[in-house]
PDB file of C-alpha atoms and ligand atoms in Angstrom:
ATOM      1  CA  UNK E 768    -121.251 -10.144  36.555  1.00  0.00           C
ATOM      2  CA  UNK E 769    -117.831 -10.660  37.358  1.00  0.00           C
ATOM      3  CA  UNK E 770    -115.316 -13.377  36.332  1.00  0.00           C
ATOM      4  CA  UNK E 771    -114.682 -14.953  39.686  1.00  0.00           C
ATOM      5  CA  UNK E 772    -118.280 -15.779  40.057  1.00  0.00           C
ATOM      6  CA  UNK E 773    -119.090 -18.931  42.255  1.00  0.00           C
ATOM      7  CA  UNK E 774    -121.121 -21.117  39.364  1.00  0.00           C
ATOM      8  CA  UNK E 775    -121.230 -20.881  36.050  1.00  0.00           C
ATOM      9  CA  UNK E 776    -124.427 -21.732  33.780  1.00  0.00           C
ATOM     10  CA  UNK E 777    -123.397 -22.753  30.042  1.00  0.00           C
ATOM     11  CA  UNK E 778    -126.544 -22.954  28.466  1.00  0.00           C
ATOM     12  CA  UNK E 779    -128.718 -21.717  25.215  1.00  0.00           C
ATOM     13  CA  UNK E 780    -129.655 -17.783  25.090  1.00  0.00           C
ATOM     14  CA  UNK E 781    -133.492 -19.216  25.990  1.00  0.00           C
ATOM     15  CA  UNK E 782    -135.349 -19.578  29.227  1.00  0.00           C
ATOM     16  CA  UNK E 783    -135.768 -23.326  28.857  1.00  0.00           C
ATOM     17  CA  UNK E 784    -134.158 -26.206  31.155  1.00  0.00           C
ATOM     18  CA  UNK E 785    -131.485 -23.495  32.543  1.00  0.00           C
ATOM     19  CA  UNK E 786    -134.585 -21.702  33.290  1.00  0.00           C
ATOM     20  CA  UNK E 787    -134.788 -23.705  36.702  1.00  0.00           C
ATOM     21  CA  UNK E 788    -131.375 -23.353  37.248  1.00  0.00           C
ATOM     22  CA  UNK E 789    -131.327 -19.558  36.967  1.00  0.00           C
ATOM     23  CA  UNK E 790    -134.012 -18.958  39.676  1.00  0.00           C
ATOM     24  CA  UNK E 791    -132.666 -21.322  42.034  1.00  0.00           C
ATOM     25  CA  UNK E 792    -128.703 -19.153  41.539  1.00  0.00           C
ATOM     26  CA  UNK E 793    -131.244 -15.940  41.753  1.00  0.00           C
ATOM     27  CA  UNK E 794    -133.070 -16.733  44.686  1.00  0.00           C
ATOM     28  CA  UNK E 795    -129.836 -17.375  46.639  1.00  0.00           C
ATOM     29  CA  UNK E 796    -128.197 -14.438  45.707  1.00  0.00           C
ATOM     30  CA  UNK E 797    -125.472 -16.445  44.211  1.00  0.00           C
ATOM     31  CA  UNK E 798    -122.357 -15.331  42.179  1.00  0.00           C
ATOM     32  CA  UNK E 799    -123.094 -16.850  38.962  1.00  0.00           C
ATOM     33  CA  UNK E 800    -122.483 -15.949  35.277  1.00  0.00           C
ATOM     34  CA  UNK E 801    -125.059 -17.136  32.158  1.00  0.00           C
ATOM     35  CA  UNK E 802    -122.527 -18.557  29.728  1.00  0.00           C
ATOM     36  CA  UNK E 803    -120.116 -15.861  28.945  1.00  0.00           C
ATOM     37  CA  UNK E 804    -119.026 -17.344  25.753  1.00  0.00           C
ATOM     38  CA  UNK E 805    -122.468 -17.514  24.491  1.00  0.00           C
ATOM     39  CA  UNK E 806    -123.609 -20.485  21.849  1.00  0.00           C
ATOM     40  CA  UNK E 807    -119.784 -21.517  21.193  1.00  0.00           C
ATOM     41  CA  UNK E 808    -119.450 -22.311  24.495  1.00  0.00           C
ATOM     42  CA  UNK E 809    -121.958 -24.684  25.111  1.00  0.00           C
ATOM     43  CA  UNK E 810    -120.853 -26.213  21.624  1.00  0.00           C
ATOM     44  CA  UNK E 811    -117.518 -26.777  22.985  1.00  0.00           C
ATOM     45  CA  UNK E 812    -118.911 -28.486  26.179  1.00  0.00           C
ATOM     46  CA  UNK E 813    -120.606 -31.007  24.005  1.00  0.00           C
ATOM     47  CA  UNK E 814    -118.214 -31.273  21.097  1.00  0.00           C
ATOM     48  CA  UNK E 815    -115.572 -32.024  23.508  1.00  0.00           C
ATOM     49  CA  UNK E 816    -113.238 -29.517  22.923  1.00  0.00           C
ATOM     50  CA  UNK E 817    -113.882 -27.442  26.497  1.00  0.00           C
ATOM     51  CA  UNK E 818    -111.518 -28.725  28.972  1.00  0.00           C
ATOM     52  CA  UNK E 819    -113.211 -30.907  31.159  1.00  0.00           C
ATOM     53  CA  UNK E 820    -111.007 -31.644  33.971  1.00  0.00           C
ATOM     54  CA  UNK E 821    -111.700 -35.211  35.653  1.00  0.00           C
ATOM     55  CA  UNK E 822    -115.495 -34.386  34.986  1.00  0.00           C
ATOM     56  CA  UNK E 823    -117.299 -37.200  32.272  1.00  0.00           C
ATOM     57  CA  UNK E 824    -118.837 -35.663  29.066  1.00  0.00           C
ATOM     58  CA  UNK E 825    -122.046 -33.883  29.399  1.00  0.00           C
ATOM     59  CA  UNK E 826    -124.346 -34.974  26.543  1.00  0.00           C
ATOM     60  CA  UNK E 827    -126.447 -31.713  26.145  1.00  0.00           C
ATOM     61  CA  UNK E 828    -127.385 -28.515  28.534  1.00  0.00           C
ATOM     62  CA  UNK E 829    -127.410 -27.231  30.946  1.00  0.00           C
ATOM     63  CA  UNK E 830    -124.468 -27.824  32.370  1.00  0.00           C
ATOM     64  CA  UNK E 831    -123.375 -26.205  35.712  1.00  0.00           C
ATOM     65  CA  UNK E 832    -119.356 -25.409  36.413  1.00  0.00           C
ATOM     66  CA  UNK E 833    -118.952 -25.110  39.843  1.00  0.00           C
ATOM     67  CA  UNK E 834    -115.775 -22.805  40.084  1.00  0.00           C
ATOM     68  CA  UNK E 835    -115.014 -23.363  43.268  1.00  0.00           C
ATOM     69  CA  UNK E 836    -114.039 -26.966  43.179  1.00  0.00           C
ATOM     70  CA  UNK E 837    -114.128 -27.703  38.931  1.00  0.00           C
ATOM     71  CA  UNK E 838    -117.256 -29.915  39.346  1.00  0.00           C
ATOM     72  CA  UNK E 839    -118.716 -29.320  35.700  1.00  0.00           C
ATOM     73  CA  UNK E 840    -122.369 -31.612  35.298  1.00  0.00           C
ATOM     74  CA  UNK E 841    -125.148 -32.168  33.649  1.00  0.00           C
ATOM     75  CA  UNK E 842    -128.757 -32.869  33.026  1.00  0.00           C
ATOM     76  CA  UNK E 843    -130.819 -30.578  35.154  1.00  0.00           C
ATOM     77  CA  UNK E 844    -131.618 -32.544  38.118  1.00  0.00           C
ATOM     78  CA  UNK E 845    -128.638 -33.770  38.840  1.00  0.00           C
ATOM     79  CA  UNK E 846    -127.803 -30.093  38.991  1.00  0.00           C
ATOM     80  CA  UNK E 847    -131.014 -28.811  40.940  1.00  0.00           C
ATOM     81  CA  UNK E 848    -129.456 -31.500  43.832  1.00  0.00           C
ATOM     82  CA  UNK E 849    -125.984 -30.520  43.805  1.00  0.00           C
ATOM     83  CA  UNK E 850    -126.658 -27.111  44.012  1.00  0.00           C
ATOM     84  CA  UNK E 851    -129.694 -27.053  46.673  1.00  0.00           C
ATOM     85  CA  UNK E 852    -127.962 -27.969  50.176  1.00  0.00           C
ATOM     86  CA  UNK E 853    -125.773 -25.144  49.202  1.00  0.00           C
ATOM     87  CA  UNK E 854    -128.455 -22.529  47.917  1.00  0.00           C
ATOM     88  CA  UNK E 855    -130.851 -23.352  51.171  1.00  0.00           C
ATOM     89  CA  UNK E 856    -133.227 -25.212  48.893  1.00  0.00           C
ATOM     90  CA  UNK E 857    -132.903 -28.718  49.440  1.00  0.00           C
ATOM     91  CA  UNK E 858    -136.048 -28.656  52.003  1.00  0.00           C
ATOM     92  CA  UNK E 859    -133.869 -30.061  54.425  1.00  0.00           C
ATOM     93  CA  UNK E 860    -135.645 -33.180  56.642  1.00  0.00           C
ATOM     94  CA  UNK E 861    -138.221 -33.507  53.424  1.00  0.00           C
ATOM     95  CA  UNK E 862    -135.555 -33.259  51.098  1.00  0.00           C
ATOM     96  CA  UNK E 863    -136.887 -36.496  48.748  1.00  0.00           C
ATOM     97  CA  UNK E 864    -139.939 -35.190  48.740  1.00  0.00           C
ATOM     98  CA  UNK E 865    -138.492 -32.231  47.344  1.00  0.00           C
ATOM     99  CA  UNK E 866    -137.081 -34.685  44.779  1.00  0.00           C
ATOM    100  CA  UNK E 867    -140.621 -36.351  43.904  1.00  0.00           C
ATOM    101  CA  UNK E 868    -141.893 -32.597  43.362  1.00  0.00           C
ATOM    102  CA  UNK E 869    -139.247 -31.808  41.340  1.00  0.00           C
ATOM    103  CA  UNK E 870    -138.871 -34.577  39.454  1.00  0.00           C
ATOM    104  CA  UNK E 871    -142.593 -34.734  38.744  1.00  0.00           C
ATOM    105  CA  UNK E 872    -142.501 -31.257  37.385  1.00  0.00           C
ATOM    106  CA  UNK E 873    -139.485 -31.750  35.341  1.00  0.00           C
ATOM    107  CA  UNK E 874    -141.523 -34.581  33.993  1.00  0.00           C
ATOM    108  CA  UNK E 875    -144.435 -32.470  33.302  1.00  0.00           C
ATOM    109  CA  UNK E 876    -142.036 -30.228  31.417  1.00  0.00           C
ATOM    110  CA  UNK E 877    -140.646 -32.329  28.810  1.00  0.00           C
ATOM    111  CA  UNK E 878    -144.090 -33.445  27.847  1.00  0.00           C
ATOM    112  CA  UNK E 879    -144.856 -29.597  27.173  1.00  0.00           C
ATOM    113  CA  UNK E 880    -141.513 -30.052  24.775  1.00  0.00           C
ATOM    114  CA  UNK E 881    -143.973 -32.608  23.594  1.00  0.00           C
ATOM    115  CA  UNK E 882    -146.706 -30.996  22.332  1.00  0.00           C
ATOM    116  CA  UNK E 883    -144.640 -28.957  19.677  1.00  0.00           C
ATOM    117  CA  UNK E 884    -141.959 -32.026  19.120  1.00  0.00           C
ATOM    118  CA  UNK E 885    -143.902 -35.365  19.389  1.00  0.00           C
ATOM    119  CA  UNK E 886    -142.053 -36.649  16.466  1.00  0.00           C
ATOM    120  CA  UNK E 887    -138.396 -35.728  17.085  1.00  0.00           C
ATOM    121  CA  UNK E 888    -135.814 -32.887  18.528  1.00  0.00           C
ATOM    122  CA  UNK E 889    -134.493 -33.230  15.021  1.00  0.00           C
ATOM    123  CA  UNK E 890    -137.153 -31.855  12.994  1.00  0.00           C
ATOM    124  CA  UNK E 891    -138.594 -29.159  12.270  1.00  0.00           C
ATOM    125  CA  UNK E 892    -142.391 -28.282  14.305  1.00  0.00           C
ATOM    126  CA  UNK E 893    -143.730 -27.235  10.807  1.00  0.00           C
ATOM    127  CA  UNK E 894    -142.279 -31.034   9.467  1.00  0.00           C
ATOM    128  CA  UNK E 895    -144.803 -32.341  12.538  1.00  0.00           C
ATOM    129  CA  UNK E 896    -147.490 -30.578  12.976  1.00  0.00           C
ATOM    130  CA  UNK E 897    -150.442 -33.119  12.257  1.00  0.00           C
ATOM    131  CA  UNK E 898    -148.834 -35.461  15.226  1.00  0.00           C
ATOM    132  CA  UNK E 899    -148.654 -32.127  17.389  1.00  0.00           C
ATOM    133  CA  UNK E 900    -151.698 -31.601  17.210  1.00  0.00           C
ATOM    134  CA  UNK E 901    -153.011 -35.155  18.455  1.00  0.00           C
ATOM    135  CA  UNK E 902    -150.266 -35.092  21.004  1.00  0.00           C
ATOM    136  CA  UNK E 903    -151.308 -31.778  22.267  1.00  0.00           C
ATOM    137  CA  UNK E 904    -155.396 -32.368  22.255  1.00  0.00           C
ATOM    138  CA  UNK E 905    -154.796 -35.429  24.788  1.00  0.00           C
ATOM    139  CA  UNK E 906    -151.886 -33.349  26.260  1.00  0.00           C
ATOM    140  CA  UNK E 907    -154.441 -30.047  26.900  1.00  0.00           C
ATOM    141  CA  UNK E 908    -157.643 -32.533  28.069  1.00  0.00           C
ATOM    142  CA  UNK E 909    -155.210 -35.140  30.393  1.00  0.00           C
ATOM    143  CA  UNK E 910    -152.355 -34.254  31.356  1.00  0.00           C
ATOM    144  CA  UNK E 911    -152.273 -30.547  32.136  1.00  0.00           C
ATOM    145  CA  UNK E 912    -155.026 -31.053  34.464  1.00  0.00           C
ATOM    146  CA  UNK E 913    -153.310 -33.896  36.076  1.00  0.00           C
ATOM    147  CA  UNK E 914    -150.166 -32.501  36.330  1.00  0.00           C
ATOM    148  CA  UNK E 915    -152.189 -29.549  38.156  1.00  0.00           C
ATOM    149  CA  UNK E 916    -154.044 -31.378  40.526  1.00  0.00           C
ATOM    150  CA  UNK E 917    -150.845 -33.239  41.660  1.00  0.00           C
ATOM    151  CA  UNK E 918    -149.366 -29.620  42.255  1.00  0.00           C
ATOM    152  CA  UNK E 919    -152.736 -28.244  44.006  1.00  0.00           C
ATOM    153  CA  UNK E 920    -153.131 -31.285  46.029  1.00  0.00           C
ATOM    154  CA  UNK E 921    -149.593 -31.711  47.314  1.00  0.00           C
ATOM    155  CA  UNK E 922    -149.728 -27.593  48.686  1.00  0.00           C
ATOM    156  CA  UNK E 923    -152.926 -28.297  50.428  1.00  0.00           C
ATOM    157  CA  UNK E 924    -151.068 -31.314  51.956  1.00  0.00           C
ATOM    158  CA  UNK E 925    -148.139 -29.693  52.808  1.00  0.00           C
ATOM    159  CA  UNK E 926    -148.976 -28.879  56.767  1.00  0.00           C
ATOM    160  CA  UNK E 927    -146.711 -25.645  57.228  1.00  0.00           C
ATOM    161  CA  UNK E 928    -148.066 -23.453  54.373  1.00  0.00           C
ATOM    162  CA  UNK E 929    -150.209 -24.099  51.521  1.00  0.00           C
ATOM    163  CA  UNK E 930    -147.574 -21.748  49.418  1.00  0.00           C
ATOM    164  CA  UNK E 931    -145.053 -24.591  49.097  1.00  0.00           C
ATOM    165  CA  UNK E 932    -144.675 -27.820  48.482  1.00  0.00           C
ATOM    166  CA  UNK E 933    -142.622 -28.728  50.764  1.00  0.00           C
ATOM    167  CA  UNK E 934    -141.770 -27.672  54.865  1.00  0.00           C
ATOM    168  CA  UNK E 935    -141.863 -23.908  55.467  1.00  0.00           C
ATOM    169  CA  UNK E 936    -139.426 -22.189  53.050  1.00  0.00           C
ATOM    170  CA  UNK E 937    -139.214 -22.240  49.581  1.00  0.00           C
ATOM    171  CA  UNK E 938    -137.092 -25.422  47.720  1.00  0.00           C
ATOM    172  CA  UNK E 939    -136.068 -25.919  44.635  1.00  0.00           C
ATOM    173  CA  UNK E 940    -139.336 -28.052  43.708  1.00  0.00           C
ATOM    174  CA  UNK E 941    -141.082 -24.714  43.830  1.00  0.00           C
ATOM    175  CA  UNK E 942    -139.425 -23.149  41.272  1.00  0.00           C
ATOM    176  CA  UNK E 943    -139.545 -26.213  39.274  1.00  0.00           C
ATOM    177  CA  UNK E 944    -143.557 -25.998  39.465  1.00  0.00           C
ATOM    178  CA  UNK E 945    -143.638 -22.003  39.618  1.00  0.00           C
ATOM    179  CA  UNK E 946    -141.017 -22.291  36.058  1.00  0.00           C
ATOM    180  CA  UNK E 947    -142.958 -24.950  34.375  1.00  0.00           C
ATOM    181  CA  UNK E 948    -147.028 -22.875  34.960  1.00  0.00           C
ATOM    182  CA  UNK E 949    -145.074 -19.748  34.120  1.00  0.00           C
ATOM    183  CA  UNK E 950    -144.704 -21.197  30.585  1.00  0.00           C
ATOM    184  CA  UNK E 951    -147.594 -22.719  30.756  1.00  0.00           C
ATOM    185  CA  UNK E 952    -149.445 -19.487  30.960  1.00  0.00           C
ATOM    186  CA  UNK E 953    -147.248 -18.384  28.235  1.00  0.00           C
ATOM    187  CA  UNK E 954    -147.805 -21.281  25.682  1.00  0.00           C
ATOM    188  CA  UNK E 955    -151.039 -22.528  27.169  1.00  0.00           C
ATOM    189  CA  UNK E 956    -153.215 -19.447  28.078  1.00  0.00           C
ATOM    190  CA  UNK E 957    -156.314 -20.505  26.894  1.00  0.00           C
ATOM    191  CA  UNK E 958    -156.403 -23.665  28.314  1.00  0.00           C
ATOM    192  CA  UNK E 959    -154.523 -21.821  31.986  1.00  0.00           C
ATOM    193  CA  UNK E 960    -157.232 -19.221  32.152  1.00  0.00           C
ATOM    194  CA  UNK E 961    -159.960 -22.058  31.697  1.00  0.00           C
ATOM    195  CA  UNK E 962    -158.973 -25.015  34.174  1.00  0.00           C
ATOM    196  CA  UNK E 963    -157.011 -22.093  37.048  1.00  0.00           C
ATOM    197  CA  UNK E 964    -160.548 -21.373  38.512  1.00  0.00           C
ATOM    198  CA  UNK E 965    -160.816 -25.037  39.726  1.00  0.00           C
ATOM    199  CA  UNK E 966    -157.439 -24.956  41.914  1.00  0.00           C
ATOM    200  CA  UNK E 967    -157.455 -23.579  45.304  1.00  0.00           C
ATOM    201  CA  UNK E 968    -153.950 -23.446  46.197  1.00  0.00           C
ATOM    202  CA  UNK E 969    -151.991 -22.593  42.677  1.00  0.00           C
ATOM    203  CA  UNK E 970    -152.365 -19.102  41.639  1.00  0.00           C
ATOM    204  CA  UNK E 971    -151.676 -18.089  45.487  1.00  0.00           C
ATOM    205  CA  UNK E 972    -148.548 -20.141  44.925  1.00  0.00           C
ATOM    206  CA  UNK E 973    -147.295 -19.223  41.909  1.00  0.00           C
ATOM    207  CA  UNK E 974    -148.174 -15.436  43.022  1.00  0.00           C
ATOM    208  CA  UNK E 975    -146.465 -15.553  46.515  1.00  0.00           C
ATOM    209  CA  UNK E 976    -143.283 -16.726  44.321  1.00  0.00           C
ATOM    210  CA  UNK E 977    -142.833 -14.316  41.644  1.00  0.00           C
ATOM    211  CA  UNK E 978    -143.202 -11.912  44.193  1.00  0.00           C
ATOM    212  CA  UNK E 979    -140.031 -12.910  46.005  1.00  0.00           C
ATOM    213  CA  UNK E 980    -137.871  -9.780  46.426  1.00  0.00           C
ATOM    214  CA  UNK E 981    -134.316 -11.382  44.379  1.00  0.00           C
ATOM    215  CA  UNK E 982    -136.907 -13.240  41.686  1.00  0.00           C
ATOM    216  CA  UNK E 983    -139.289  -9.624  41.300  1.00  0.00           C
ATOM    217  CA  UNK E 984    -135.902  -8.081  40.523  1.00  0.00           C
ATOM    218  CA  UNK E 985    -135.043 -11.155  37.994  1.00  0.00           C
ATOM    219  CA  UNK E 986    -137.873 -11.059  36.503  1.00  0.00           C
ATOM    220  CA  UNK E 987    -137.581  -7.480  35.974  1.00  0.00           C
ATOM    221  CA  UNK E 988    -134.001  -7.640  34.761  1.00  0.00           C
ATOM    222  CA  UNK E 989    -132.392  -8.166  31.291  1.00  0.00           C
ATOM    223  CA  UNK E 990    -130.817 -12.054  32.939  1.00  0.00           C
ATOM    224  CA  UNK E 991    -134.726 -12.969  32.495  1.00  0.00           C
ATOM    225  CA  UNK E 992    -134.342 -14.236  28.689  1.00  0.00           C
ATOM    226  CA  UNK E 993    -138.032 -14.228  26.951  1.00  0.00           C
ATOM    227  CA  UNK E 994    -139.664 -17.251  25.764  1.00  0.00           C
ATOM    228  CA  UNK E 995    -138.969 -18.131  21.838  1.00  0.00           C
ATOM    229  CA  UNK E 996    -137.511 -21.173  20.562  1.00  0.00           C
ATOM    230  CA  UNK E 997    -137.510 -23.275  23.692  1.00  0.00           C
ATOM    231  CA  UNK E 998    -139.502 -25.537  25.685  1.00  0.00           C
ATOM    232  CA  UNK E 999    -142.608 -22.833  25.709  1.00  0.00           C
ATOM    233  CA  UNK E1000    -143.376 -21.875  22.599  1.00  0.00           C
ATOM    234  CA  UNK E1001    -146.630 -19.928  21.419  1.00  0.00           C
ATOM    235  CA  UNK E1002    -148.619 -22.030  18.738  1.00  0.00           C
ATOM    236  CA  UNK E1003    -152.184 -20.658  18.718  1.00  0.00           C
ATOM    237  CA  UNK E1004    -153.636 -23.416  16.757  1.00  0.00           C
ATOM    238  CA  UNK E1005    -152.437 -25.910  20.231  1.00  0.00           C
ATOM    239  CA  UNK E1006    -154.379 -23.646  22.590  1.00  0.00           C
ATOM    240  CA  UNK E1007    -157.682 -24.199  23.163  1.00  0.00           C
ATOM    241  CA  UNK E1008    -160.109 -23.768  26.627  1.00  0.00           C
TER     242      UNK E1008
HETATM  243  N1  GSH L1324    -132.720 -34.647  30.572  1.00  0.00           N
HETATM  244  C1  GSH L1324    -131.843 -33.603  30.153  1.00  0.00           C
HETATM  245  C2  GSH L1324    -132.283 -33.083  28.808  1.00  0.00           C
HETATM  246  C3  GSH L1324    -131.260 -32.151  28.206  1.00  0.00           C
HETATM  247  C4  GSH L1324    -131.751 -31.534  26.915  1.00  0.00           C
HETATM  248  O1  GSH L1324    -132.618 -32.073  26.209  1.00  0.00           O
HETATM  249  N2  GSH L1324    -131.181 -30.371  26.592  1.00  0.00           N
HETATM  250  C5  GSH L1324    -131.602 -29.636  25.406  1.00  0.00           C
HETATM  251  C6  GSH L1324    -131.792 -28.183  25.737  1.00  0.00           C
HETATM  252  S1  GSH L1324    -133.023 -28.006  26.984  1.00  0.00           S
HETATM  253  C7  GSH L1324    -130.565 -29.763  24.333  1.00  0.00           C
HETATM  254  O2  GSH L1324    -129.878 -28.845  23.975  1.00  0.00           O
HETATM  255  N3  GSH L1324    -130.475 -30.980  23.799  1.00  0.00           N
HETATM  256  C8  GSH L1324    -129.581 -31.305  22.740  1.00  0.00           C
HETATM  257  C9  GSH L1324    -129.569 -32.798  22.526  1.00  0.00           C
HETATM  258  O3  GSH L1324    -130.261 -33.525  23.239  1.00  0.00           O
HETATM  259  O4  GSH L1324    -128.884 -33.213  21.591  1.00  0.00           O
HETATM  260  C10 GSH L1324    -131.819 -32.486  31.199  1.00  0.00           C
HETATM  261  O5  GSH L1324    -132.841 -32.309  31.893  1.00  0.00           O
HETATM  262  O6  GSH L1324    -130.810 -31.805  31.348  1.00  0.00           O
END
C-alpha cells in the first residue's frame, strides 16, 4: 500500500477492535495502510510521543489518522461514525439505527473479551480461569442467544431485505454483527453450530456478506490477520453446545 494512502489504521498485528475498522476501509475500496510502523507505533500514540497535532490523546487502539485533514481518534465507534458518511455506510435516513446496531454489537463484543478476561485486561487468562469459566457458562446459556435473537429479529424487521440490518445496502452495523459471529464461530463453535439452526435470517446474512466481492478478496488476502491473542480466542474448555 502506498504512503499517501487516505486513512491510516494504527492498531495491534490482531484482528480484534481494528477488525471492524478494516472491513469497513475494505469494503469501500479505500486507500488505507495497517500501521506501517507496526507495535512501536501504536506505543507511541499512547505513550505520547507520536505527534498529535491539535488532536486530544487517544487512550488505547484503534486509532484512525485521517491523512487528509490530520484528524487522528479513537475508540472504535467514534471511528465507525466518522468514517461511514464517507465510506457509503452510514445507512443514510436510518443512520441511528445504524448506531443502535452497531453499538449493540460492539457491546456484545467486549463481553466475548469477557469470557477469557472477567477478572482484568491486566492478567494473565491462566491467572483467571475459575472466574472464566462462570463468566462464560452464563455468557454461552444468556447472552449469546440474546445477543442473536436481537440480530435475527432486527433483519426480519428490516422491510427492504432481510440481509441487513438496516435500509437496502450494507452499513457499517453489518460488519459490526458479520465481525463479531465471525469470531464467534471461531471461539464459540460448539455453542454456534448448536443454537444457528434456530435463526432464520443469520447465516443468510452473515453468508451474503463474506461473499462481498472487495471482503471475498480480504478475506482471502494476507491484510486478513488470523485470530490469536485478541478478542476471539480458542479455549476448548469455554465451548460447550
Ligand atoms: N472502548 C474502546 C476500547 C479500546 C481497547 O480496549 N483497546 C484494546 C485493544 S482492542 C487495548 O489495546 N487496550 C489497552 C488499554 O486499555 O490499556 C474502543 O472500542 O476503542
Amino acid at each position: 500500500m502506498s504512503n499517501n494512502a487516505d486513512y491510516k489504521l494504527i492498531y495491534w498485528p490482531i484482528p480484534g477492535r481494528g477488525e471492524f475498522i478494516r472491513l469497513c476501509l475494505e469494503h469501500a475500496g479505500a486507500s488505507w495502510t495497517d500501521t506501517p510502523g507496526g507495535v512501536d507505533e501504536v506505543l507511541s500514540y499512547v505513550n505520547g510521543s507520536a505527534d498529535l497535532g491539535a488532536n486530544p490523546a487517544p487512550l488505547a487502539p484503534p486509532i484512525l489518522k485521517d491523512e487528509k485533514n490530520g484528524v487522528i481518534l479513537s475508540q472504535t465507534a467514534a471511528i465507525l461514525m466518522y468514517m461511514a458518511p464517507k465510506l457509503g455506510l452510514d445507512g443514510g435516513k436510518q443512520h441511528m439505527h445504524t448506531a443502535q446496531h452497531a453499538l449493540t454489537g460492539l457491546d456484545f463484543n467486549d463481553e466475548v473479551h469477557n469470557t477469557h478476561h472477567p477478572i482484568g485486561s491486566a492478567l494473565y487468562y491462566e491467572d483467571q480461569k475459575n472466574e472464566a469459566a462462570r463468566y462464560t457458562e452464563v455468557f454461552r446459556r444468556e447472552r449469546i442467544p440474546k445477543f442473536l435473537t436481537y440480530l435475527d429479529t432486527n433483519l426480519g424487521r428490516n422491510t427492504q431485505t432481510d440481509k441487513h440490518l438496516t435500509g437496502d445496502s450494507i452499513t457499517y452495523a453489518d460488519y459490526v454483527w458479520w465481525q463479531v459471529l465471525d469470531g464467534l464461530f471461531y471461539s464459540f463453535p460448539k455453542r454456534m453450530h448448536a443454537l444457528l439452526p434456530t435463526y432464520t435470517n443469520i447465516k443468510p446474512f452473515y453468508d451474503n456478506i463474506k461473499s462481498q466481492p472487495r471482503i471475498a478478496a480480504y478475506l482471502a488476502s494476507e491484510r486478513r490477520l488470523p485470530y490469536s491473542q485478541g478478542v476471539f480466542r480458542y479455549y476448548a474448555e469455554l465451548d460447550k453446545a
